[in-house]
Tab-separated table of C-alpha atoms in Angstrom:
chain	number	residue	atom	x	y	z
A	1	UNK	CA	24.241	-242.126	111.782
A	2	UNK	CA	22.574	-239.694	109.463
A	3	UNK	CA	19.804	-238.886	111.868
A	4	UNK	CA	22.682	-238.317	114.751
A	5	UNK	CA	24.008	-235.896	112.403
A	6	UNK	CA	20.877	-234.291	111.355
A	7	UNK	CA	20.088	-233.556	115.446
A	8	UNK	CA	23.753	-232.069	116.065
A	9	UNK	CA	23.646	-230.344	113.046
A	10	UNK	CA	20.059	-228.611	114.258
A	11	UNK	CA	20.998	-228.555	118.358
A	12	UNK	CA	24.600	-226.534	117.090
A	13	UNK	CA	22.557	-222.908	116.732
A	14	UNK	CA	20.922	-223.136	119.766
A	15	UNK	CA	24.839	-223.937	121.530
A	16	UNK	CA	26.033	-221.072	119.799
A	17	UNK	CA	22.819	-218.501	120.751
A	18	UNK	CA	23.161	-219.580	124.581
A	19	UNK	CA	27.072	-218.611	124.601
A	20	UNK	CA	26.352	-215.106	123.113
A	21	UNK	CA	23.384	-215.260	125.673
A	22	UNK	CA	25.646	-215.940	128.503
A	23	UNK	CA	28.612	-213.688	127.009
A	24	UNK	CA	26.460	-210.711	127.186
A	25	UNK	CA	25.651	-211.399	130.955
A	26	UNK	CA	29.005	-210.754	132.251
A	27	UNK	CA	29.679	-207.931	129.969
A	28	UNK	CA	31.421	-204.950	132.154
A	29	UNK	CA	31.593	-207.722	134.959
A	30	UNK	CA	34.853	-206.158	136.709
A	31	UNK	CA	37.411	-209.049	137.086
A	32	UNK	CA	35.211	-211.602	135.129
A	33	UNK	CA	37.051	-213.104	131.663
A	34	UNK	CA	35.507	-210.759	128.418
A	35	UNK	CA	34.902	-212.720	125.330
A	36	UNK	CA	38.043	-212.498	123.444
A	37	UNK	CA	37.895	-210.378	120.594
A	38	UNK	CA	37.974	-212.008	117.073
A	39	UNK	CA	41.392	-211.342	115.656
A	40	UNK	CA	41.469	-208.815	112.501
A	41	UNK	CA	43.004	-209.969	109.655
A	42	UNK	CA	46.306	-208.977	108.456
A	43	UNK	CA	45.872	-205.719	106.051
A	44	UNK	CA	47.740	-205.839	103.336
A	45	UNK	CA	48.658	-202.833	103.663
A	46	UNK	CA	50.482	-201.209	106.176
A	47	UNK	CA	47.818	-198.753	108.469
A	48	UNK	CA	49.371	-195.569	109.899
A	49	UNK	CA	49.476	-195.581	113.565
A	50	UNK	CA	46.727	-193.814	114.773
A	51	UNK	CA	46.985	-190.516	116.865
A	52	UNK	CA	46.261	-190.463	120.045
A	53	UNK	CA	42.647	-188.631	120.358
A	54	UNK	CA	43.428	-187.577	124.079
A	55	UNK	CA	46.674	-185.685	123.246
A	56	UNK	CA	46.381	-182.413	125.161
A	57	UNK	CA	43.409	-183.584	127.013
A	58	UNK	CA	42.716	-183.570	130.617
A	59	UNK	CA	43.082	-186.988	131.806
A	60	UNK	CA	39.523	-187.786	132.867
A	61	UNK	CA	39.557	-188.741	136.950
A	62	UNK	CA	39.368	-192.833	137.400
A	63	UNK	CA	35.916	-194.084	137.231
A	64	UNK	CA	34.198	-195.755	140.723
A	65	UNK	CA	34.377	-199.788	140.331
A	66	UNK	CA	30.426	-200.392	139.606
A	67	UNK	CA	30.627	-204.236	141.539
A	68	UNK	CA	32.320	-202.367	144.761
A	69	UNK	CA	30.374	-204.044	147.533
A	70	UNK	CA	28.842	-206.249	145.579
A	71	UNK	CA	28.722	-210.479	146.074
A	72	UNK	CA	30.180	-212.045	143.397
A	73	UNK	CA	30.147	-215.516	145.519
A	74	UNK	CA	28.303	-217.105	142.418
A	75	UNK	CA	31.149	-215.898	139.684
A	76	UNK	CA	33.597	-218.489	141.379
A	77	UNK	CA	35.652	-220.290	138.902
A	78	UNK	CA	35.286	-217.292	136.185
A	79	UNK	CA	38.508	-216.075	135.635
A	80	UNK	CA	38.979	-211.938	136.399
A	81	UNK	CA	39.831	-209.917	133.195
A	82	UNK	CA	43.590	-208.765	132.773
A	83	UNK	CA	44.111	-204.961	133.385
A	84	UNK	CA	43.380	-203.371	130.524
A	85	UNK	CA	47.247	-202.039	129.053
A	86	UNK	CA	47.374	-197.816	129.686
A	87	UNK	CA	46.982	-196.319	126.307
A	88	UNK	CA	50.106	-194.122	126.808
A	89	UNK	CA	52.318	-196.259	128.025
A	90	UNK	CA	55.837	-195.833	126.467
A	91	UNK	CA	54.431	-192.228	124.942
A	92	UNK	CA	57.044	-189.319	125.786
A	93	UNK	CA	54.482	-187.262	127.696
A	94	UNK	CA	56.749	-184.212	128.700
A	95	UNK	CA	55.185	-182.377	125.800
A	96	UNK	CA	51.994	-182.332	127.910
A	97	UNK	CA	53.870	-180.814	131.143
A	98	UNK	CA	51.947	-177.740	132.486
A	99	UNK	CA	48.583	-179.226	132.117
A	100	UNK	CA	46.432	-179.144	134.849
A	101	UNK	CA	44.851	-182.363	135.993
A	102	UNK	CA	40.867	-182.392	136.307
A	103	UNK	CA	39.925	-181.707	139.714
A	104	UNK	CA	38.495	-184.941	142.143
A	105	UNK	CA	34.467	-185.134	141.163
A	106	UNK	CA	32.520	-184.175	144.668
A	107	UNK	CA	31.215	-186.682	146.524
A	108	UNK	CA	27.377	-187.173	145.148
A	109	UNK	CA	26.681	-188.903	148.938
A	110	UNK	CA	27.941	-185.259	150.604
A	111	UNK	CA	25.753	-184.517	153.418
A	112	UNK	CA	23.299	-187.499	152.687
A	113	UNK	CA	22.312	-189.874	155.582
A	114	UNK	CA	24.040	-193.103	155.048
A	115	UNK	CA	22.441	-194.743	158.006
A	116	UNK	CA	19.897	-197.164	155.686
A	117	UNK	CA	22.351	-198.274	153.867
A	118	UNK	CA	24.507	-199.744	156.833
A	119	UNK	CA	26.460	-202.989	155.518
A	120	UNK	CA	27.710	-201.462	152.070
A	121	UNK	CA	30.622	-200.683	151.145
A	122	UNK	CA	31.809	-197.204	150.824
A	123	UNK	CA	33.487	-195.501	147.855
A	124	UNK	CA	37.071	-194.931	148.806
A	125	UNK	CA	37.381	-191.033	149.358
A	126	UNK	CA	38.926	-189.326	146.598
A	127	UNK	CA	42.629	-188.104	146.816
A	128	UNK	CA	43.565	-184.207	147.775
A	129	UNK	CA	43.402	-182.610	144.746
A	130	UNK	CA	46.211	-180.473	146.344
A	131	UNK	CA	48.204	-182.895	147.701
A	132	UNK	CA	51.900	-182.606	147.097
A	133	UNK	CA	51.769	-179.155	145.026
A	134	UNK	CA	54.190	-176.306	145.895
A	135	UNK	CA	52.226	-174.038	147.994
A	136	UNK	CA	55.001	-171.586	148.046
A	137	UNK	CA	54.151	-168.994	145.632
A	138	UNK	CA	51.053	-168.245	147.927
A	139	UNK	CA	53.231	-167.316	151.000
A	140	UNK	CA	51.469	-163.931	152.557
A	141	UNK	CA	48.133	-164.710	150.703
A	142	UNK	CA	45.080	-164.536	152.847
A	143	UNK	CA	43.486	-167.954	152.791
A	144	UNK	CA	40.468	-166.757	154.480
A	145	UNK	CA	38.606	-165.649	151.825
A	146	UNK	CA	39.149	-169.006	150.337
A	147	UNK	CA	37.651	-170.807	153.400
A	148	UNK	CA	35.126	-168.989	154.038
A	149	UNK	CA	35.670	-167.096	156.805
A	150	UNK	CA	35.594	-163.419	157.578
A	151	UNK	CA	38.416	-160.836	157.246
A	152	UNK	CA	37.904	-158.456	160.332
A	153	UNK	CA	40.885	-156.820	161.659
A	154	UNK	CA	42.229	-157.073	164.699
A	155	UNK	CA	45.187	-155.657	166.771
A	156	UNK	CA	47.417	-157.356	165.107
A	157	UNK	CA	46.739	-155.577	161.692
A	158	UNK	CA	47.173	-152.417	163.436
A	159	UNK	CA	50.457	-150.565	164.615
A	160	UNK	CA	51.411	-151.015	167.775
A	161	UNK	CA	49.312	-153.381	168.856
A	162	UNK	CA	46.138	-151.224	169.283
A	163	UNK	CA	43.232	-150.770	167.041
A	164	UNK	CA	43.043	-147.553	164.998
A	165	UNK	CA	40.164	-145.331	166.689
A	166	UNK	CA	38.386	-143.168	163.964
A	167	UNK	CA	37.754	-139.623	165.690
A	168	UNK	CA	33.903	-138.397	166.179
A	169	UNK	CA	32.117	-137.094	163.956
A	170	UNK	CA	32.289	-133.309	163.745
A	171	UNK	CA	28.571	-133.437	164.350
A	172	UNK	CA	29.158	-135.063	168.171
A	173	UNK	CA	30.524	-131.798	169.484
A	174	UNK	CA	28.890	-128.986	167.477
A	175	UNK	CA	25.840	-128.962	170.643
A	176	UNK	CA	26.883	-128.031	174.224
A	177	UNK	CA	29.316	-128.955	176.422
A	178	UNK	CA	25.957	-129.606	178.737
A	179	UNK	CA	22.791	-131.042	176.965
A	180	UNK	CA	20.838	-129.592	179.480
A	181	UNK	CA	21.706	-126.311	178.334
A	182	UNK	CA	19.306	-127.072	175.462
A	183	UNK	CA	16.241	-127.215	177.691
A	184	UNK	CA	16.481	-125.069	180.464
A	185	UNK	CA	18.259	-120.962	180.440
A	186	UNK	CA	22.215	-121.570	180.366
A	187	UNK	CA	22.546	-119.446	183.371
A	188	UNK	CA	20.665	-120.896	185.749
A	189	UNK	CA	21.978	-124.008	185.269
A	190	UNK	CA	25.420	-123.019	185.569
A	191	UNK	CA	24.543	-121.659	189.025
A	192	UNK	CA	22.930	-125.377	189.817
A	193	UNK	CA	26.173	-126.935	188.621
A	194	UNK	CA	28.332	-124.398	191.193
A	195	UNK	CA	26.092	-125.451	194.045
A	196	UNK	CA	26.266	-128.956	193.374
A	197	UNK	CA	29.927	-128.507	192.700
A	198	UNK	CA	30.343	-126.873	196.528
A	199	UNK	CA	27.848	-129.400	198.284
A	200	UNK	CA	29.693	-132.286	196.916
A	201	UNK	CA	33.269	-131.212	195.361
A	202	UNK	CA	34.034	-128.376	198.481
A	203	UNK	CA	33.046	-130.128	201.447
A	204	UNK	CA	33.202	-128.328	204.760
A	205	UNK	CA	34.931	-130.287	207.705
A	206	UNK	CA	36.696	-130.158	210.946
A	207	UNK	CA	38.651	-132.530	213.102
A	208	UNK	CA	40.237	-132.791	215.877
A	209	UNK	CA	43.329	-134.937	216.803
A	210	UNK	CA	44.655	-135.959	220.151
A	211	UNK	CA	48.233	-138.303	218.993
A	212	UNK	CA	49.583	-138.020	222.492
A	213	UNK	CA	48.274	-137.865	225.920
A	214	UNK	CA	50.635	-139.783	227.789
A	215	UNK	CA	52.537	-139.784	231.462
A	216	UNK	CA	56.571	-141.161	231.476
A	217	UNK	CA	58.539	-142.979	233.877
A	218	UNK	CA	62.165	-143.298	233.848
A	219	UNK	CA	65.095	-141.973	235.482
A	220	UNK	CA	64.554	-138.769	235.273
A	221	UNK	CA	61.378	-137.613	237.263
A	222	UNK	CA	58.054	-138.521	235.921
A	223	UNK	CA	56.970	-136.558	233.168
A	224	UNK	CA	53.906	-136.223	231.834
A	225	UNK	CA	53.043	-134.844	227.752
A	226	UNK	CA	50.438	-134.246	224.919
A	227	UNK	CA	50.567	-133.561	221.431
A	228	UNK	CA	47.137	-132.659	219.688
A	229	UNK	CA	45.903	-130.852	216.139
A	230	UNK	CA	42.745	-130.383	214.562
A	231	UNK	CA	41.707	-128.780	211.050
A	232	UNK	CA	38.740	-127.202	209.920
A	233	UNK	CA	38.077	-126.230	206.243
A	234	UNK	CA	37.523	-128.077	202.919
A	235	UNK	CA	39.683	-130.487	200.673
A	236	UNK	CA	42.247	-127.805	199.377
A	237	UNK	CA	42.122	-124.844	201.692
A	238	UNK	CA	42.219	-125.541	205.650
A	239	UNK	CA	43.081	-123.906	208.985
A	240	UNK	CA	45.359	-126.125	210.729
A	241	UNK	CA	46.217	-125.822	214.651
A	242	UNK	CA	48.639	-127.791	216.531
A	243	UNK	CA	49.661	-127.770	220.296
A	244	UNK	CA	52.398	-130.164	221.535
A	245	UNK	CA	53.704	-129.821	225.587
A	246	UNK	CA	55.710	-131.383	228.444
A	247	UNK	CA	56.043	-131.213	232.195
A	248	UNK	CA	56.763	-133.118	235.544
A	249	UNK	CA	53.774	-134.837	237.196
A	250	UNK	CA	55.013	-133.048	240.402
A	251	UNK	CA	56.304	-129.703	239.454
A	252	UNK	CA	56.523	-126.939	236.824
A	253	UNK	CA	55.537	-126.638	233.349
A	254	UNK	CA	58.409	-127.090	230.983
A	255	UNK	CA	57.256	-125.632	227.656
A	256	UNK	CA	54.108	-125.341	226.072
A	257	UNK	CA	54.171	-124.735	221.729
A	258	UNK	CA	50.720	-123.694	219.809
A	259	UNK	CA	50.824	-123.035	216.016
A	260	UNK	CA	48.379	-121.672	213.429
A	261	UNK	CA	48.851	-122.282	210.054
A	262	UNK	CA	47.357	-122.275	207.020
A	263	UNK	CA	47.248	-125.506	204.841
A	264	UNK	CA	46.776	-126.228	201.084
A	265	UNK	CA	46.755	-129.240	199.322
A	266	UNK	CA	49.474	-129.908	196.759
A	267	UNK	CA	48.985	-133.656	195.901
A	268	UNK	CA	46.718	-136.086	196.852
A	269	UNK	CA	48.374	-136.916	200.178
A	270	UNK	CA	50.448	-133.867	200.663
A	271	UNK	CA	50.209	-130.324	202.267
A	272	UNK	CA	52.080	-127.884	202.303
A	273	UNK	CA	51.704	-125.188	205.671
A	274	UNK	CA	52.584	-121.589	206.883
A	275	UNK	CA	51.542	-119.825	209.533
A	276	UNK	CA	53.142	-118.948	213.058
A	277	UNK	CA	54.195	-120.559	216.449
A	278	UNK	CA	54.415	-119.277	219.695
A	279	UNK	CA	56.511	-120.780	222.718
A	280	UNK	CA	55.413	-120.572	226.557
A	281	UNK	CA	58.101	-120.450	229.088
A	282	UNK	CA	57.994	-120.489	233.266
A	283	UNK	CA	60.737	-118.052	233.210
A	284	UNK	CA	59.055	-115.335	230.482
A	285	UNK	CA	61.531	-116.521	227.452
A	286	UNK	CA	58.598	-116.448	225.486
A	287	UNK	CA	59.457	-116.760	221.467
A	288	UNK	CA	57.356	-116.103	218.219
A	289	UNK	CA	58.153	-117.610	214.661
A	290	UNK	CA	57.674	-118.048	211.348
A	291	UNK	CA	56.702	-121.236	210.181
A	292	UNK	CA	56.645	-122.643	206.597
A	293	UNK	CA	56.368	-126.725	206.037
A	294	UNK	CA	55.357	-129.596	204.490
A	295	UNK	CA	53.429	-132.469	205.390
A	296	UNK	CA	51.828	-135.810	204.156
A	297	UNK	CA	52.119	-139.230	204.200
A	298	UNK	CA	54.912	-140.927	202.198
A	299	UNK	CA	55.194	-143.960	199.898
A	300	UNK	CA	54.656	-147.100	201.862
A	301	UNK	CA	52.453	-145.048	204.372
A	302	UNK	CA	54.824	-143.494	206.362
A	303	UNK	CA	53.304	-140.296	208.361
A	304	UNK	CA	56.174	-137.161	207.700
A	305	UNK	CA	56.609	-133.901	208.065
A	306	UNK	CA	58.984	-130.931	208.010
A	307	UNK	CA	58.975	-127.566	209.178
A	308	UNK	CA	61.523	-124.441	209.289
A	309	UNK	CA	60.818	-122.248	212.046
A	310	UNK	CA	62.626	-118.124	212.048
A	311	UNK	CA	61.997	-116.762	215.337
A	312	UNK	CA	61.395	-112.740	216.137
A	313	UNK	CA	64.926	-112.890	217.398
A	314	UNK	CA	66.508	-113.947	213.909
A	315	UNK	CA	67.323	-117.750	215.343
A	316	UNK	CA	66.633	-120.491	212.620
A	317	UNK	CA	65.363	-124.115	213.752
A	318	UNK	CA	63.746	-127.113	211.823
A	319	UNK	CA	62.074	-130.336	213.014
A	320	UNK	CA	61.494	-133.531	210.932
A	321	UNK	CA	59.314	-136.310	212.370
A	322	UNK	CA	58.283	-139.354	210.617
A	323	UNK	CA	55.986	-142.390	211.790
A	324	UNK	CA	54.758	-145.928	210.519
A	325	UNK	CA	51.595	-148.013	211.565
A	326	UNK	CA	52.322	-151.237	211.462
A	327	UNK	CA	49.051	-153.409	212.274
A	328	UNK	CA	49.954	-156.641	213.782
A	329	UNK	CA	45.928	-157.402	213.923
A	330	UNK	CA	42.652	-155.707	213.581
A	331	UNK	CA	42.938	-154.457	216.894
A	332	UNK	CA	46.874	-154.066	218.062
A	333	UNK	CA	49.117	-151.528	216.286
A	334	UNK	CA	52.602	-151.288	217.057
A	335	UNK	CA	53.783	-147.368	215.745
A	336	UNK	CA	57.573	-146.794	215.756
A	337	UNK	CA	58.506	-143.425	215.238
A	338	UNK	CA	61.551	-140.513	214.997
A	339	UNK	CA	61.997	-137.014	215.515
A	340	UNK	CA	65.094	-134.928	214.908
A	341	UNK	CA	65.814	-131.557	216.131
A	342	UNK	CA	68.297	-129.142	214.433
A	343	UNK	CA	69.156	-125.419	214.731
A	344	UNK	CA	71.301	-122.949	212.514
A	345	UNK	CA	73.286	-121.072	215.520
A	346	UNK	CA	73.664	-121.854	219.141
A	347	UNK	CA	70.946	-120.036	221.046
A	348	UNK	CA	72.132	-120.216	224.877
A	349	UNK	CA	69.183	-118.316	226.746
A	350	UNK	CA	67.265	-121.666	225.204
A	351	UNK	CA	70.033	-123.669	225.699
A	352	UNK	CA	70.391	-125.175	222.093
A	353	UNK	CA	73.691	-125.413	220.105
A	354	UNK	CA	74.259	-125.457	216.698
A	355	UNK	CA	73.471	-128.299	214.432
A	356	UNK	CA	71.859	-131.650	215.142
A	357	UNK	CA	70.706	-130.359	218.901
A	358	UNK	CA	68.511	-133.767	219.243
A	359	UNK	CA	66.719	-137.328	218.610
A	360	UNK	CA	63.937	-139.080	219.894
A	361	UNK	CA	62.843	-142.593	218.970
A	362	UNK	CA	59.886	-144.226	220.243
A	363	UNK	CA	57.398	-147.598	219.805
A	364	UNK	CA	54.451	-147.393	220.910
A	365	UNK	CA	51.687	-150.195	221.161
A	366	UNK	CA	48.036	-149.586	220.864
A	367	UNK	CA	44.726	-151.206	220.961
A	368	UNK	CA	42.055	-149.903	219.338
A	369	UNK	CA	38.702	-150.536	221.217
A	370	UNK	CA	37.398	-148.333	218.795
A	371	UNK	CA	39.104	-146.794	215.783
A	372	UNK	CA	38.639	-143.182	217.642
A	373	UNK	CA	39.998	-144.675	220.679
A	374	UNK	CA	43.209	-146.300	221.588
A	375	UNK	CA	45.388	-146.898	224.865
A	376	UNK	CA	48.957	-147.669	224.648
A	377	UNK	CA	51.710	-148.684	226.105
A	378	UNK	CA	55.804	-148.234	224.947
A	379	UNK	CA	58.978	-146.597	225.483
A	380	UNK	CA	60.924	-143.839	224.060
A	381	UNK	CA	64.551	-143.173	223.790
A	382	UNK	CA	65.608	-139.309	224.114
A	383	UNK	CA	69.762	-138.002	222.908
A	384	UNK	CA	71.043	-134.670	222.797
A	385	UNK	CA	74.253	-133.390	220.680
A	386	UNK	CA	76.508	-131.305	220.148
A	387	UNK	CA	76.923	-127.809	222.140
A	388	UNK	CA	73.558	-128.715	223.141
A	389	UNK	CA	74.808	-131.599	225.025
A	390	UNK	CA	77.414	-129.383	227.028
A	391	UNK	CA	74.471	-127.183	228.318
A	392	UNK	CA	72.665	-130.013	229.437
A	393	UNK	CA	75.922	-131.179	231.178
A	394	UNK	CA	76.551	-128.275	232.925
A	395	UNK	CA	73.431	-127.796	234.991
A	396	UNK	CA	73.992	-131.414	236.216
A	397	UNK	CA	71.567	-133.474	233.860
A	398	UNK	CA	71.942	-136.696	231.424
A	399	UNK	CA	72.166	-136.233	227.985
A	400	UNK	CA	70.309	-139.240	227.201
A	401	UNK	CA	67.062	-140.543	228.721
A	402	UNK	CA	65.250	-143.588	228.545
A	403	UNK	CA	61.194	-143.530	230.170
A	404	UNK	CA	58.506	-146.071	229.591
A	405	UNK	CA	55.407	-144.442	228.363
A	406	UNK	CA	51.394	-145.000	228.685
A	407	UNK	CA	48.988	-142.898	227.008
A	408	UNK	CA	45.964	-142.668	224.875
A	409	UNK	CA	45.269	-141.872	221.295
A	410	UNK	CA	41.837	-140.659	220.032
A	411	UNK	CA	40.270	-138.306	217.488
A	412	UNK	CA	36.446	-136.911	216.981
């Protein structure tokens, strides 16, 4: 009995050193039971409770468990640690309010390559240090800067939509108006830039215009007409001539009209003309006039003109005439068109009354075999008014004629 003694007795130190031993080896073992901490004895007298040391303190950010990801397979049976009790709890904290909370630590693995370590857990990502604040107070602040990026303006920082252009720099117009002027004698190159001007700004051309050439059948007898004008001069300033006539395939000359005017641009497509006309007659009522118009083409591309005529005889008479292309193909072009005839005062060796003395409609289709050369084919409706109509009456004619038309259209 007293040797059974004497071996517990000498066995109980080495008990005691392998418990500290194994103790020690699951210290800071996350969920593992800690050796429970002797209990202090009673004071007798009564301590003061002690102040908190982090009063005022930033609350340091939660600390990364150290056994994330790791096996702890061989710790089964070994009873996990209670949550340690928060130090504050039950403290009135609202003294503290105000104080800013540390900011999330960065990521030490930022930009590392993870790939050897595939299997292991990874830390979970830290909160948004921002997260739930009151971003009002920065409304109209320019967040840029804090990103990163870079402030350039645009044309929404400017008014109206449109950058703000910064004028030249005195220095850009202090030389010439012509840098060549710094090389070579002022003079003579302002005589180059007047004959480059003329060969390529004041063109000389001429033309020559046949709209009409046609014979008419109808019920009155065959007819047969032309209308033709030509130009010759540059863009602004040209000589115009036009001719325009009418007859029966079979008899007499009716009339015969020829006009010289002078032209000058006004717009891009419009002209304005004066000049003179003179009128052939059979009978010898030959009459000379005054002429002042316009002409051009009109929006949508309809071909007009106007003209007011004064005769030597003190008679006043105006024309208008408009026409429309309307291409159907390449190739076929079907051209309506209207003239209108008007005179101030009856004129009865002419055998024209006052006001609207006429109207003539036509549509004509052509075929271009080449763009300066066109056959057609159509039909034109003629109407007098008025005290013109009365004349026409009284030597036994219609006042209104109908003929079916075929003629040719070219220019050179």
């Amino acid at each position: 009995m007293n040797r059974a003694l004497l071996t517990a007795a000498a066995a109980l130190p080495l008990i005691l050193a392998a418990n500290v031993a194994m103790a020690q080896s699951h210290a800071g073992h996350a969920g593992h039971a800690a050796p429970t901490a002797p209990a202090q004895k009673a004071h007798p007298k009564a301590q003061k409770p002690a102040v908190d040391p982090h009063a005022g303190h930033t609350a340091a950010s939660a600390q990364a468990d150290p056994h994330a990801g790791h096996n702890t397979s061989n710790h089964a049976g070994h009873t996990a640690a209670p949550a340690q009790a928060d130090p504050h709890a039950g403290h009135d904290m609202s003294g503290h309010a105000g104080h800013t909370a540390a900011p999330a630590q960065a990521d030490p693995h930022a930009g590392h390559d993870m790939s050897s370590h595939a299997g292991h857990t990874a830390a979970p990502a830290q909160a948004d240090p921002h997260a739930g604040h009151d971003m009002s107070g920065h409304a109209g602040h320019n967040m840029n800067a804090v990103r990163g990026g870079p402030n350039i303006p645009t044309s929404v920082d400017a008014v109206g939509g449109r950058l703000v252009e910064t004028p030249p720099p005195a220095t850009a117009l202090a030389a010439p108006a012509h840098a060549a002027d710094l090389l070579f004698d002022p003079a003579v190159m302002a005589a180059s830039r007047k004959q480059l001007l003329a060969e390529n700004g004041d063109i000389r051309s001429t033309a020559l215009f046949i709209d009409k050439l046609e014979a008419g059948f109808g019920d009155a007898p065959n007819s047969y007409g032309w209308s033709a004008f030509g130009w010759t001069g540059g863009d602004i300033n040209r000589f115009w001539w036009k001719t325009e006539g009418e007859g029966e395939l079979k008899g007499k000359l009716h009339e015969v009209e020829v006009q010289a005017l002078y032209s000058r641009a006004i717009a891009p497509f419009w002209d304005v003309q004066a000049g003179v006309r003179h009128d052939f007659r059979p009978n010898g009522e030959d009459t000379t006039h005054l002429t002042a118009g316009i002409q051009g083409v009109a929006p949508y591309w309809f071909e007009t003109g106007a003209a007011l005529y004064l005769s030597t005889e003190g008679d006043l008479t105006a024309h208008l005439e408009a026409e429309y292309d309307q291409r159907i193909t390449q190739k076929w072009i079907l051209q309506p068109a209207l003239e209108v005839a008007l005179s101030a005062s009856d004129i009865p060796e002419l055998e024209i009354g006052s006001g609207l003395t006429s109207v003539t409609a036509g549509l004509r289709l052509r075929y271009e075999i080449r763009k300066e050369f066109a056959p057609y084919i159509g039909v034109e409706w003629n109407r007098s008014f008025g005290d013109t109509a009365d004349y026409i009456r009284a030597r036994g004619d219609k006042v209104d004629e109908t003929r079916f038309v075929i003629g040719l259209k070219a220019w050179m």
